[in-house]
CSV table of C-alpha atoms in Angstrom, one decimal:
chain,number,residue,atom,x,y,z
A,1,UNK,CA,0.0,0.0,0.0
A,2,UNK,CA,3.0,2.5,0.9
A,3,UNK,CA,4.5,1.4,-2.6
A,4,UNK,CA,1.7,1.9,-4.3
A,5,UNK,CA,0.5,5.9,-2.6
A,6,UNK,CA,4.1,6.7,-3.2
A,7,UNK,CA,3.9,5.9,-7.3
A,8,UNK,CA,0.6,7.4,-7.5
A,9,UNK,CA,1.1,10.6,-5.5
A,10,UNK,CA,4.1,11.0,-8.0
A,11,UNK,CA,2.1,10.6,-11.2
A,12,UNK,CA,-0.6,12.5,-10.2
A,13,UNK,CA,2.6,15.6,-9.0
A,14,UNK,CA,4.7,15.1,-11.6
A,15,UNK,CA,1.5,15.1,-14.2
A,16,UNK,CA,0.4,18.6,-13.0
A,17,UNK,CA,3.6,20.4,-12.5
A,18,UNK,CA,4.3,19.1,-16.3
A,19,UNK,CA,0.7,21.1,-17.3
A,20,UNK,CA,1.4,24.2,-15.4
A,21,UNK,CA,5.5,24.6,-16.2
A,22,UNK,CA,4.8,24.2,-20.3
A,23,UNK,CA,1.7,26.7,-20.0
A,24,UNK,CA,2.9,29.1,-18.0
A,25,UNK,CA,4.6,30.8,-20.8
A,26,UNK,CA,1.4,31.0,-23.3
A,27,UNK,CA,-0.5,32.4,-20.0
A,28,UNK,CA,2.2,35.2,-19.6
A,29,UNK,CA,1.7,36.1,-23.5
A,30,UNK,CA,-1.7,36.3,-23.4
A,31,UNK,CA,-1.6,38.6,-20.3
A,32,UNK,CA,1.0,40.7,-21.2
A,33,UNK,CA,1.4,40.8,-24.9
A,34,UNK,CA,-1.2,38.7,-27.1
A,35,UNK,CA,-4.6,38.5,-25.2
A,36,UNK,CA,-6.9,35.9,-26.0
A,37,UNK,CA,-7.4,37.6,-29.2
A,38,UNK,CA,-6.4,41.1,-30.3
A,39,UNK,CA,-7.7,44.2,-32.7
A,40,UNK,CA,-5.2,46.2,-34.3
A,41,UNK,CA,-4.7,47.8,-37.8
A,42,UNK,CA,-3.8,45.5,-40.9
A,43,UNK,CA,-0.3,48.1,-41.0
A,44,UNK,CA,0.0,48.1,-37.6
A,45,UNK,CA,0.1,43.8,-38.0
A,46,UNK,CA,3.0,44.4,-40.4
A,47,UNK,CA,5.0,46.0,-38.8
A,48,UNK,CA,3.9,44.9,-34.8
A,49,UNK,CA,7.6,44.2,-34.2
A,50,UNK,CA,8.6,47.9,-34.2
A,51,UNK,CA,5.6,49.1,-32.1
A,52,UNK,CA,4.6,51.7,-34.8
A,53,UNK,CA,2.5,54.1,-32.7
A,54,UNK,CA,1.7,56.3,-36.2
A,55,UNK,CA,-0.3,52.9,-37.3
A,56,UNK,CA,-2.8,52.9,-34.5
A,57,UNK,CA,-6.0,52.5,-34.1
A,58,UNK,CA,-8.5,55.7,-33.8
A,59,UNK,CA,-11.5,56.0,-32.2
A,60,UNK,CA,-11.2,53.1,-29.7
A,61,UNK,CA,-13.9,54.2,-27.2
A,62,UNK,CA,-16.5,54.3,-30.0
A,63,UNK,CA,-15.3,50.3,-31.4
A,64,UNK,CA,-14.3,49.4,-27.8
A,65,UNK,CA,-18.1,49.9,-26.9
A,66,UNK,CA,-18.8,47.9,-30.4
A,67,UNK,CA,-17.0,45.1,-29.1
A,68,UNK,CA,-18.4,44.9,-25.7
A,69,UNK,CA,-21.6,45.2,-27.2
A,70,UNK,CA,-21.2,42.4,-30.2
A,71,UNK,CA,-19.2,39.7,-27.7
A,72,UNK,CA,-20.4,40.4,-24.4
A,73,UNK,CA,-18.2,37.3,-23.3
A,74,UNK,CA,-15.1,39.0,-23.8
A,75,UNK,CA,-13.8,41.4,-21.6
A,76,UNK,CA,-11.9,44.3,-24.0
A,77,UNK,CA,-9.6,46.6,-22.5
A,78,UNK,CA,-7.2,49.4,-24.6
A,79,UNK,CA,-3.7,49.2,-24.4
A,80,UNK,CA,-0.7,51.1,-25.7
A,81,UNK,CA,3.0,49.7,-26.3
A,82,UNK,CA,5.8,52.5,-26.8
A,83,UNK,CA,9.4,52.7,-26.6
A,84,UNK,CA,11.7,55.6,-25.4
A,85,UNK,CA,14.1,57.4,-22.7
A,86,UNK,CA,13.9,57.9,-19.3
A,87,UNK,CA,15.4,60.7,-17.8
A,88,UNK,CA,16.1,60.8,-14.3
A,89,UNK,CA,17.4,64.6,-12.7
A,90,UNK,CA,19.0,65.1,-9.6
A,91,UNK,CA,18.4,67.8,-6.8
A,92,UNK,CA,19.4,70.6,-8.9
A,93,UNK,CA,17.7,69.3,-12.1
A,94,UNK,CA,21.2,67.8,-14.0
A,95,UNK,CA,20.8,64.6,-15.3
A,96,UNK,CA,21.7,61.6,-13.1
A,97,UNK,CA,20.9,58.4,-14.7
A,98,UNK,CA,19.1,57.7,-18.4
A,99,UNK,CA,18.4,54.4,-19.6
A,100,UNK,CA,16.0,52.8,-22.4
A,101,UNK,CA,12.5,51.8,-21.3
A,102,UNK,CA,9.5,50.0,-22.5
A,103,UNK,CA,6.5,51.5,-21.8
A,104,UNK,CA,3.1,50.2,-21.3
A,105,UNK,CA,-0.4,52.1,-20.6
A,106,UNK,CA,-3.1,50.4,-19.6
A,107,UNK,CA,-6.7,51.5,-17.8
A,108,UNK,CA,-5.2,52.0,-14.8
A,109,UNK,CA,-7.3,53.9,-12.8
A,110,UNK,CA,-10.5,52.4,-14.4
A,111,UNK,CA,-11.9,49.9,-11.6
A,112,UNK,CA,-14.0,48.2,-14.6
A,113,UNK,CA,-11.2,47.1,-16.8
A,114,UNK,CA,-9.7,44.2,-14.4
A,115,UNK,CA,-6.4,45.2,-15.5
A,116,UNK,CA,-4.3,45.3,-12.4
A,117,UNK,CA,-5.7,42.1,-11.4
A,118,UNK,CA,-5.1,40.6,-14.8
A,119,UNK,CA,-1.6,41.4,-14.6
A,120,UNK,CA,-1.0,41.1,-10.8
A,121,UNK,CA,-0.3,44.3,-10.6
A,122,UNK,CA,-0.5,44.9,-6.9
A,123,UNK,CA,0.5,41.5,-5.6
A,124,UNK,CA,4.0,42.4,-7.8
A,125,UNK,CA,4.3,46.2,-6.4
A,126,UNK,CA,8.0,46.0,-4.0
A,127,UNK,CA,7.5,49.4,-2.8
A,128,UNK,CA,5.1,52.4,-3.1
A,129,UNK,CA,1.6,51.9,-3.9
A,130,UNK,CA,-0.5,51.4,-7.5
A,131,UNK,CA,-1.1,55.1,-9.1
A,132,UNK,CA,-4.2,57.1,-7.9
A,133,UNK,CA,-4.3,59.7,-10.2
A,134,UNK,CA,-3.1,61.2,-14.0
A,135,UNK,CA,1.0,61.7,-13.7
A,136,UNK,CA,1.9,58.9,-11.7
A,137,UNK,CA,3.7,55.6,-13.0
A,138,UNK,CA,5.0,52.6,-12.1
A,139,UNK,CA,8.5,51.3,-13.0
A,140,UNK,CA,10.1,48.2,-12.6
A,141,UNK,CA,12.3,47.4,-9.6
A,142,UNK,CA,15.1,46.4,-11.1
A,143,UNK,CA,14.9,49.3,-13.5
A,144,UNK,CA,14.4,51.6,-10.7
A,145,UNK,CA,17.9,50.2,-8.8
A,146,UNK,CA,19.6,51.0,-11.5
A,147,UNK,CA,18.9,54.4,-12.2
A,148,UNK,CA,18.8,54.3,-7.8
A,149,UNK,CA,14.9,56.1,-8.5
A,150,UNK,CA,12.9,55.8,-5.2
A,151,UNK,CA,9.2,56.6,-4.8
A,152,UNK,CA,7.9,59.6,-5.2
A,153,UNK,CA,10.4,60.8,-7.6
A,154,UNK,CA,10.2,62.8,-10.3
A,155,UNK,CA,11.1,61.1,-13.9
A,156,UNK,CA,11.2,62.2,-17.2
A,157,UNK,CA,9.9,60.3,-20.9
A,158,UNK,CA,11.7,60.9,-23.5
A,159,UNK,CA,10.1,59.8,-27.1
A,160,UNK,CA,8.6,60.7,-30.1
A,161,UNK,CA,4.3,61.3,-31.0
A,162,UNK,CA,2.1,59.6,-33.6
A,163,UNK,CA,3.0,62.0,-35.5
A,164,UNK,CA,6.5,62.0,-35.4
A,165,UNK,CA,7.2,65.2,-33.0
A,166,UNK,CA,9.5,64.9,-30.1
A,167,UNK,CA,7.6,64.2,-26.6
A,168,UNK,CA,8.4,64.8,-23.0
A,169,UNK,CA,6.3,64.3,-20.0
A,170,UNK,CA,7.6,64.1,-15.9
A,171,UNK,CA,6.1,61.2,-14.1
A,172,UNK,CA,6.3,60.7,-10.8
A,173,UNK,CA,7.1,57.1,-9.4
A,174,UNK,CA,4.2,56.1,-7.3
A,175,UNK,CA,5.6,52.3,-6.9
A,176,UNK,CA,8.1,49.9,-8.2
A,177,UNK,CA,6.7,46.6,-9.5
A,178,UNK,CA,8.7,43.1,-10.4
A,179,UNK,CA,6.4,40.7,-12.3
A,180,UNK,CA,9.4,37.7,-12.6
A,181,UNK,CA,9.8,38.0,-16.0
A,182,UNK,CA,13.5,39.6,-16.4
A,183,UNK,CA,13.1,41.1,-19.6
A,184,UNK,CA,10.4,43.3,-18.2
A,185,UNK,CA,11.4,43.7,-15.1
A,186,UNK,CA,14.8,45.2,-16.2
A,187,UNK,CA,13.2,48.5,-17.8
A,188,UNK,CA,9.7,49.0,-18.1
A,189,UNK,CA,7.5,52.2,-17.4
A,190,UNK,CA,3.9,51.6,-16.6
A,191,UNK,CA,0.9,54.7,-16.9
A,192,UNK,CA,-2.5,55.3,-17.5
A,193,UNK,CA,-3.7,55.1,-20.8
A,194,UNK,CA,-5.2,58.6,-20.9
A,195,UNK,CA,-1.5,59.9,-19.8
A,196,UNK,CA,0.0,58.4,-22.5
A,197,UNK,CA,-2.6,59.3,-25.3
A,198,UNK,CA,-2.2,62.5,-24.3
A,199,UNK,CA,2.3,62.2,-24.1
A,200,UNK,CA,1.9,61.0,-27.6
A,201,UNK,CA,-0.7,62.7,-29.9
A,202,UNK,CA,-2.9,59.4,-29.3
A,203,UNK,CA,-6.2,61.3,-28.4
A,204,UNK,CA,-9.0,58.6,-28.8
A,205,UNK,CA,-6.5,55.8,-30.1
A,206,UNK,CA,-4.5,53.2,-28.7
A,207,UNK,CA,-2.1,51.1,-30.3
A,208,UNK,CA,-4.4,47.8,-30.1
A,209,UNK,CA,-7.5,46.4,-28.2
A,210,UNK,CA,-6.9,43.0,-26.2
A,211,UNK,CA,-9.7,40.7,-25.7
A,212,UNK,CA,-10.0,38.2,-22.9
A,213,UNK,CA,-12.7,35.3,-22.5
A,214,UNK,CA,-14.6,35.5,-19.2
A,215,UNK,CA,-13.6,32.0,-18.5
A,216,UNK,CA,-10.0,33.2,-18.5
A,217,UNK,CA,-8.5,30.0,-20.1
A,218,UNK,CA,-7.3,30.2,-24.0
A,219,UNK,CA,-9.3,28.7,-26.4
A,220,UNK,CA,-8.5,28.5,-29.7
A,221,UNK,CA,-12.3,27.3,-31.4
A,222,UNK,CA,-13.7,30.2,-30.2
A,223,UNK,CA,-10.6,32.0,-31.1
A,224,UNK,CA,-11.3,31.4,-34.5
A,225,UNK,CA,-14.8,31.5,-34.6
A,226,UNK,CA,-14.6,35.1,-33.5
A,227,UNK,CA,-11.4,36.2,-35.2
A,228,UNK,CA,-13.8,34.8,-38.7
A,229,UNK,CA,-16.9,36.9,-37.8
A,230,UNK,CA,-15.2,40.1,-37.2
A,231,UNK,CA,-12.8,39.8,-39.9
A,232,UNK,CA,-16.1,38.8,-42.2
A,233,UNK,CA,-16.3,42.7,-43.4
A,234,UNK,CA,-12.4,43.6,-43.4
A,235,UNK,CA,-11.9,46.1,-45.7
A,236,UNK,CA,-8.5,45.0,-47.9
A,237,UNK,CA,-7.8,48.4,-49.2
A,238,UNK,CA,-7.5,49.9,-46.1
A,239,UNK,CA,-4.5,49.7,-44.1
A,240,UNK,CA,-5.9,51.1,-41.5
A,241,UNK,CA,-9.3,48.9,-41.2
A,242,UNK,CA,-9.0,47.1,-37.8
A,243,UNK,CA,-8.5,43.5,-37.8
A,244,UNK,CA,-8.3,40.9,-35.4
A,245,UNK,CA,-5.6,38.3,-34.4
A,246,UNK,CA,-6.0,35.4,-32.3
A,247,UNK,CA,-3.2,34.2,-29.8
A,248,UNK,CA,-1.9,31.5,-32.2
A,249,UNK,CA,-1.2,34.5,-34.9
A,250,UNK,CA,1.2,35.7,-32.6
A,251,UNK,CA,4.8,35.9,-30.9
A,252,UNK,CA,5.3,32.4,-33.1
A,253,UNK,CA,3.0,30.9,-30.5
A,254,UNK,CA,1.2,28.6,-32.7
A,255,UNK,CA,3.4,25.9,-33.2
A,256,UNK,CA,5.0,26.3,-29.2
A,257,UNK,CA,1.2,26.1,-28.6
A,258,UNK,CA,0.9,22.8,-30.3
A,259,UNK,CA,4.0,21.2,-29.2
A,260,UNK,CA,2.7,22.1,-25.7
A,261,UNK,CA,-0.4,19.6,-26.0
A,262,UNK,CA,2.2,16.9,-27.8
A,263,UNK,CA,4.4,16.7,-25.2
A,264,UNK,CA,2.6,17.3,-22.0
A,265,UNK,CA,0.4,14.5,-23.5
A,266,UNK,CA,3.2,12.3,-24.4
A,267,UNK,CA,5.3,13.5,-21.1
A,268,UNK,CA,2.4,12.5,-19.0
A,269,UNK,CA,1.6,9.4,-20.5
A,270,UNK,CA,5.3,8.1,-20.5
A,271,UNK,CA,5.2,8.8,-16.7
A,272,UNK,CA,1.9,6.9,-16.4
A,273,UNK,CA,3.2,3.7,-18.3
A,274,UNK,CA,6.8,3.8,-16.1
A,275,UNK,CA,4.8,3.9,-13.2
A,276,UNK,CA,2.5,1.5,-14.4
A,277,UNK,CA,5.2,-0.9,-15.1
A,278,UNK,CA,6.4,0.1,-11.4
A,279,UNK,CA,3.4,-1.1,-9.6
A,280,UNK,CA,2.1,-3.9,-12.2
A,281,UNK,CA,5.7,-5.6,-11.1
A,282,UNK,CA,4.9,-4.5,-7.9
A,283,UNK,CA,1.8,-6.5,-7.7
A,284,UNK,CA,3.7,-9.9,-10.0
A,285,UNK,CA,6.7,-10.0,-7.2
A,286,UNK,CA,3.8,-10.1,-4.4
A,287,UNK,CA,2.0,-12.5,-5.4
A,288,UNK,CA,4.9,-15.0,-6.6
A,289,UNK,CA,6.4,-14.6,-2.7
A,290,UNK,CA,3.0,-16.0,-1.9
A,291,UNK,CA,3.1,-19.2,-3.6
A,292,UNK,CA,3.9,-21.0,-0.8
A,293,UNK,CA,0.9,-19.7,0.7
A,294,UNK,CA,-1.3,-20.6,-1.8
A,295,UNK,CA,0.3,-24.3,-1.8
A,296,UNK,CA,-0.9,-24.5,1.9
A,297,UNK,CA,-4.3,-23.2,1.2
A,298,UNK,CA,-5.0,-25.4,-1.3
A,299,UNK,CA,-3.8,-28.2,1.3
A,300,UNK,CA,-6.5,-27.1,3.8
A,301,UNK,CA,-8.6,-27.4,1.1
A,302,UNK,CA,-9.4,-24.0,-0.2
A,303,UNK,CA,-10.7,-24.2,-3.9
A,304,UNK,CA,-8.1,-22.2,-6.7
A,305,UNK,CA,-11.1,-20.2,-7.9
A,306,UNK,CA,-11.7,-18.6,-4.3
A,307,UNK,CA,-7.9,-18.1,-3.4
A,308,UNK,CA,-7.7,-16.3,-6.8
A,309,UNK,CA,-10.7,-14.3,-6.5
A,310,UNK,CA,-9.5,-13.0,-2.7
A,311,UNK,CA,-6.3,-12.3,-4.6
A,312,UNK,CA,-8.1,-9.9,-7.2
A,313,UNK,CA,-10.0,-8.4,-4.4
A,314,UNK,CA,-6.9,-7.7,-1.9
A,315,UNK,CA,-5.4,-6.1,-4.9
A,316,UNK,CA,-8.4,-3.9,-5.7
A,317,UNK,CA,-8.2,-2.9,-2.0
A,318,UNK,CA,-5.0,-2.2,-1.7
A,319,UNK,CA,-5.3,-0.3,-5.2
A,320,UNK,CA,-7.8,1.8,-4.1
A,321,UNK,CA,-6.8,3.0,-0.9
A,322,UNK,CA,-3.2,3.5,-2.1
A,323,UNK,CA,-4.7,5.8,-5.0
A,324,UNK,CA,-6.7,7.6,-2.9
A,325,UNK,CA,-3.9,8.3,-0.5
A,326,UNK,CA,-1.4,9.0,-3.2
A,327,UNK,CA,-4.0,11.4,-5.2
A,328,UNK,CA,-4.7,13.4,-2.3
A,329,UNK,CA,-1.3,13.2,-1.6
A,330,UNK,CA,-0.3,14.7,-5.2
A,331,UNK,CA,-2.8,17.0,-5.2
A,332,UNK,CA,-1.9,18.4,-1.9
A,333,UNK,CA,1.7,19.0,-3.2
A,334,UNK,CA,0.0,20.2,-6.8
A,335,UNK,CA,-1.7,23.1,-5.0
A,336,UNK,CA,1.1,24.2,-3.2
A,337,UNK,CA,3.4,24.4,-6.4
A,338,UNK,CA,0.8,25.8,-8.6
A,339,UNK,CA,0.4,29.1,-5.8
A,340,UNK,CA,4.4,28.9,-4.7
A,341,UNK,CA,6.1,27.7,-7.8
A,342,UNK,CA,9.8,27.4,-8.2
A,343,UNK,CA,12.1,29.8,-8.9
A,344,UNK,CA,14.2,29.8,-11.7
A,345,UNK,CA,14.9,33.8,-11.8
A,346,UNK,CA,19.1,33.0,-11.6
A,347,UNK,CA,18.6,31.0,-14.9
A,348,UNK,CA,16.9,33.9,-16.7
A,349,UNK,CA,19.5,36.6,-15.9
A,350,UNK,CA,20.3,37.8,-19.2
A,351,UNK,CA,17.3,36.5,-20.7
A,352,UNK,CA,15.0,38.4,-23.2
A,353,UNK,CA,12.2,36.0,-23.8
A,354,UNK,CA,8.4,36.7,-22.2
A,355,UNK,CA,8.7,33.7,-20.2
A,356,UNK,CA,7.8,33.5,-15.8
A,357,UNK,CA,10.5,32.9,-13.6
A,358,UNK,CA,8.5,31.3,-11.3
A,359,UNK,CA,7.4,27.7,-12.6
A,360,UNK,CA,4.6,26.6,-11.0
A,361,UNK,CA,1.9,23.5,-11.4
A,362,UNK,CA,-1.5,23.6,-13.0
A,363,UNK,CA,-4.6,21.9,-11.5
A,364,UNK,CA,-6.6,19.6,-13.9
A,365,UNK,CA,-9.4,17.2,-13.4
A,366,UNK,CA,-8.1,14.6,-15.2
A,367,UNK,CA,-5.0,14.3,-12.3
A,368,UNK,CA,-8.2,13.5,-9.9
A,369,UNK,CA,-8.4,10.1,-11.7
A,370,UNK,CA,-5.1,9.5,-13.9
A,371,UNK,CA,-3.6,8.1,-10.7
A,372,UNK,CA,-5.7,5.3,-10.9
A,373,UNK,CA,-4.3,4.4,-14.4
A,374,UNK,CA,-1.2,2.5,-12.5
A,375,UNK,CA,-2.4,2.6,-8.6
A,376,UNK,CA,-5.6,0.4,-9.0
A,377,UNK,CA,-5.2,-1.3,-12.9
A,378,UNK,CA,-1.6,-1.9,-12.8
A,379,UNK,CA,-2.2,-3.3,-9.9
A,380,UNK,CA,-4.2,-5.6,-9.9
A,381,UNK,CA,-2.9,-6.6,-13.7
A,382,UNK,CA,0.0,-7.7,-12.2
A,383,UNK,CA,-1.8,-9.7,-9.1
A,384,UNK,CA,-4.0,-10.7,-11.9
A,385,UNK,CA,-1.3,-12.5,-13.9
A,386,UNK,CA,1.2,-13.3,-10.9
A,387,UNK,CA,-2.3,-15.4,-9.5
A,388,UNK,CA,-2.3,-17.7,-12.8
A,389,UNK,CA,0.4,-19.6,-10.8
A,390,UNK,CA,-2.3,-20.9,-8.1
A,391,UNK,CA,-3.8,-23.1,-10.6
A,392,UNK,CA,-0.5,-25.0,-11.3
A,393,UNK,CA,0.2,-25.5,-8.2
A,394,UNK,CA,-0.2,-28.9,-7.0
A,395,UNK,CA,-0.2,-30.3,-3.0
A,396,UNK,CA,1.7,-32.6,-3.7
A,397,UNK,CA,4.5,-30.6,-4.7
A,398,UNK,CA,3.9,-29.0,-1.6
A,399,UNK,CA,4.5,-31.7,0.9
A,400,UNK,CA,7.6,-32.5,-1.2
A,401,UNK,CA,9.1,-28.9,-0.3
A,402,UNK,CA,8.0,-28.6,2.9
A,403,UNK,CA,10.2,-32.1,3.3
A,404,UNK,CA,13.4,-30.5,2.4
C-alpha cells in the first residue's frame, strides 16, 4: 500500500507540475502581450515588431463599446505599447541616470477594466503603492535600482508622438513593480492610458485592443470563430481597417502552442506507463512470494477459484486505498506548487524571452483520476497474472518442499 501511494502521489505531481511549467509561458503572452485575441490595424500587423505608434488605431472608445456590445463574453480593454528614454534629474535638475525603457499604458485607474488584477499588478508592487491619479507611474524594480529612483520621484519620458514630433512628459514614481519575468522587469514604465494618449498625440486611439474570454482560459475554437466573424467585413484596401488576431497569430506561439499539448500529453503518458510498469511488477513480485501460501491453502482445502478471486479483491483494496492516499497526496503538493512555484529567476538573468520565472503547477481534473491508471489497474494486472500460478500449483508438490 505505501509502494503503491508513493507511485501514484508522484504521477498525479509530476502530471500537474508538467501542465502548469509548459503553459505558464502561453499564459504570460496572453496577459501581457497577445490577449486571447487582439484588434489592431492591418499596417499596424506588419509592422507589430517595431511598435509603430503612427499605425494605431483611432476611435477606440466608439469600437471598444462595439465590441463589448457584439461579444459580451469577452472582456476588452485598450492598451498602448511605446518605446523611449527615461530621464532621471537630480536635486538641482542635472541629469543623473538615463536608460531605455519599454512602456506600457493600460486602464489604470479604471476599476471596470480588471487590469491590475489581470496582470498582478498589486501582488508584484516592491514598494510604493499602484497610481491614484493622472502623472503617476510605475517602474520596474530592477529598473528603478539601477537608475537608484525611489518613490515619489520625479522622472522624465523621452520619445517621439504619432506624428512624429519629439515628446516629453515628468512622471512621478508612485511604486516599483517586479512581475518575474527579467526582460520586463529590467526596464519597463507603466501609466494610465489617458496619460499616455495624451504624451503622444494618441487622443482617442491606442495602439491595439486585447480581448480576454470570461472563463480566462485560451481557447483557440472560439478564437477562430470570432477572429472569422469580425474579420467577415475587413476592408483589404485599407491599411488602417481594424483586424483581429487570435493568440496562435502571434509571438510564433502557434506551433509552441501545439508542441505544448504533444508533449505534455506524451510526457504524461510516458510517466503513467513507467509507473504502471512500477506497480504492475509490484503486484507480480507479491504475489509469486505467496506461492507457498497458496500451496498450503490449497492443502487445507481452499478451492483455486476462491484463493484467486481473494487475490483480485486484496489487490483492488490495496489499489484503491493507495490511489486515494497518493492522489490526495499529489494533489496536496499540486496546489502548493501551482500558488508557490519554483524559482528559476538566476537561470533567466540575461534573458529576453516573455517567459515566468517562477514555474509553477497547473490543477486539472483529469489528475483527480489519472492516478488510478497505474495505482488500481496496474495493480491488480500484475496480481491478476502473478495469481495464474495458483492453478499449477499442486499439494503434492507441496508436501515435497516442505520435506526438504
Amino acid at each position: 500500500m505505501i509502494i503503491v501511494t508513493i507511485g501514484v502521489s508522484l504521477t498525479v505531481m509530476l502530471s500537474g507540475y508538467i501542465r502548469g511549467a509548459m503553459g505558464d509561458i502561453t499564459d504570460q503572452n496572453a496577459r501581457f502581450e497577445t490577449g486571447h485575441v487582439k484588434v489592431v490595424t492591418r499596417a499596424y500587423h506588419e509592422n507589430m515588431d517595431q511598435l509603430p505608434i503612427d499605425l494605431a488605431l483611432l476611435g477606440v472608445d466608439s469600437l471598444q463599446e462595439v465590441l463589448s456590445t457584439k461579444y459580451p463574453d469577452v472582456q476588452w480593454v485598450k492598451r498602448t505599447r511605446f518605446g523611449g528614454l527615461i530621464d532621471v534629474p537630480d536635486e538641482n535638475g542635472e541629469t543623473k541616470g538615463q536608460g531605455p525603457a519599454a512602456g506600457m499604458s493600460l486602464q489604470l485607474l479604471d476599476d471596470k477594466s480588471g487590469e491590475i488584477d489581470r496582470l498582478n499588478i498589486a501582488s508584484s508592487l516592491v514598494k510604493g503603492n499602484l497610481p491614484t491619479k493622472r502623472g503617476e507611474a510605475l517602474i520596474g524594480d530592477d529598473f528603478a535600482h539601477k537608475l537608484q529612483i525611489e518613490t515619489g520621484d520625479e522622472i522624465t519620458y523621452v520619445g517621439s508622438t504619432m506624428n512624429g514630433s519629439m515628446t516629453f512628459k515628468n512622471f512621478v514614481v508612485s511604486g516599483t513593480i517586479r512581475f518575474g519575468v527579467a526582460a520586463m522587469d529590467r526596464g519597463t514604465i507603466i501609466a494610465d492610458i489617458a496619460d499616455v494618449q495624451e504624451m503622444l498625440d494618441l487622443f482617442d486611439g491606442s495602439s491595439e485592443i486585447l480581448g480576454y474570454f470570461n472563463e480566462g482560459v485560451y481557447n483557440d475554437d472560439k478564437a477562430k470563430t470570432l477572429k472569422a466573424d469580425f474579420n467577415q467585413n475587413l476592408d483589404a484596401a485599407d491599411e488602417f481597417a481594424p483586424m483581429m488576431l487570435t493568440l496562435k497569430e502571434q509571438n510564433n506561439l502557434a506551433s509552441y502552442l501545439d508542441y505544448v499539448d504533444l508533449y505534455s500529453a506524451f510526457f504524461v503518458g510516458i510517466f503513467v506507463m513507467a509507473m504502471s510498469i512500477v506497480l504492475w511488477n509490484t503486484g507480480l513480485l507479491g504475489g509469486l512470494r505467496r506461492y507457498q501460501e497458496f500451496g498450503i491453502r490449497l492443502a487445507l482445502g481452499e478451492a483455486k477459484n476462491q484463493i484467486y478471486k481473494t487475490l483480485i479483491l486484496e489487490a483492488i483494496l490495496i489499489g484503491v486505498i493507495g490511489s486515494v492516499i497518493g492522489t490526495a497526496i499529489g494533489l496536496g503538493i499540486t496546489f502548493y506548487m501551482q500558488y508557490e512555484g519554483i524559482d528559476i529567476s538566476e537561470m533567466l538573468n540575461n534573458s529576453t524571452m516573455l517567459m515566468p520565472t517562477i514555474l509553477r503547477s497547473k490543477f486539472t481534473p483529469d489528475l483527480l483520476y489519472i492516478g488510478f491508471i497505474p495505482g488500481l489497474i496496474a495493480m491488480v494486472i500484475g496480481n491478476a497474472l502473478s495469481g495464474i500460478g495458483i492453478y499449477k500449483r499442486e499439494t503434492a508438490v507441496l508436501f515435497k518442499e516442505l520435506e526438504v
